[in-house]
Structures are given as structure tokens and as C-alpha cells.
Coordinates of C-alpha atoms in Angstrom, one line a residue:
M214 CA 92.1 137.9 96.5
L215 CA 94.9 136.2 94.6
L216 CA 94.6 133.1 96.7
T217 CA 90.9 132.8 95.9
A218 CA 91.6 133.1 92.2
V219 CA 94.3 130.4 92.3
T220 CA 92.0 128.1 94.3
Y221 CA 89.2 128.6 91.7
V222 CA 91.6 127.8 88.8
L223 CA 92.9 124.7 90.6
L224 CA 89.3 123.5 91.1
Q225 CA 88.5 124.1 87.5
E226 CA 91.5 122.0 86.5
L227 CA 90.3 119.2 88.9
R228 CA 87.0 119.3 87.1
H229 CA 88.8 119.0 83.8
V230 CA 90.8 115.9 85.0
L231 CA 87.5 114.4 86.2
S232 CA 85.8 114.8 82.9
R233 CA 85.2 111.1 82.7
T234 CA 83.2 111.0 86.0
P235 CA 79.8 112.3 87.1
A236 CA 81.7 115.3 88.7
A237 CA 82.4 116.7 85.3
D238 CA 79.2 118.6 85.0
C239 CA 79.2 119.8 88.7
Q240 CA 79.8 123.4 89.7
V241 CA 83.1 124.2 91.5
E242 CA 81.2 124.5 94.8
T243 CA 79.8 121.0 94.4
V244 CA 83.2 119.5 93.6
R245 CA 84.6 121.2 96.7
L246 CA 81.8 119.9 98.9
R247 CA 81.9 116.3 97.6
L248 CA 85.6 115.7 97.1
I249 CA 87.5 118.2 99.3
K250 CA 85.4 118.9 102.4
I251 CA 85.3 115.4 103.8
G252 CA 85.7 114.2 107.4
G253 CA 88.5 111.9 108.1
R254 CA 91.8 111.3 109.8
I255 CA 95.2 111.7 108.3
E256 CA 98.0 109.3 109.1
A257 CA 101.5 110.4 107.9
S258 CA 104.5 108.2 107.8
V259 CA 108.0 108.6 106.2
R260 CA 106.9 107.2 102.8
K261 CA 103.2 107.9 102.5
I262 CA 100.2 109.9 103.7
I263 CA 97.0 107.9 104.3
L264 CA 93.6 109.4 104.5
H265 CA 91.1 107.5 106.6
R266 CA 87.7 108.8 105.5
S267 CA 84.4 108.1 107.2
A268 CA 82.8 104.8 106.4
S269 CA 79.5 106.6 105.8
H270 CA 80.9 109.1 103.3
P271 CA 78.1 109.6 100.8
W272 CA 80.3 110.2 97.8
A273 CA 83.1 107.6 98.6
N274 CA 82.9 106.1 95.1
D275 CA 83.3 109.5 93.4
W276 CA 86.2 110.3 95.7
T277 CA 88.0 107.0 95.0
R278 CA 87.5 107.3 91.3
A279 CA 88.9 110.9 91.4
A280 CA 91.9 109.8 93.4
R281 CA 92.6 107.0 91.0
L282 CA 92.4 109.3 88.0
L283 CA 94.8 111.7 89.6
G284 CA 97.3 108.9 90.4
C285 CA 96.9 109.0 94.2
L286 CA 95.7 105.4 94.7
S287 CA 97.3 102.2 93.6
T288 CA 95.1 99.6 92.0

């Protein structure tokens, strides 16, 4: 139960960080489906972790915008 509560709070904080994007008005379940539950391949090296997402990802622009806002992507 505690893990579920912590996850919900983290997703609420993610929505708060994304307040300048269309995901700001989405419910937590929608944010989870659009930004977290994505198909892809992870490639890890010594210095970085690279996520290769599907070329046909329907919310790729939202995901990229969110990653940039969180400081996960270089410009």
C-alpha cells in the first residue's frame, strides 16, 4: 500500500513539473499511459542510459518535451 501511495505522489509531482505542457490537465492514469508505459529498448553504457522508443510512438512530442523539462535530454 505504501509503494502505491509513493508512486501516486511522484506522478502528481511529475504533473506539477509538466504544468507548461498539455499533460498538466491530464489525470495521473493518463500521464502514466502516455509518458511512462511506452515500448522501447534501453541501452546502458558507463556514462549514460539511452532509451530507444518506437518510431510510431503517438505521444513522442509530449515525451520529449517532458524529458527536456526534467533535464533528461540535452538540447
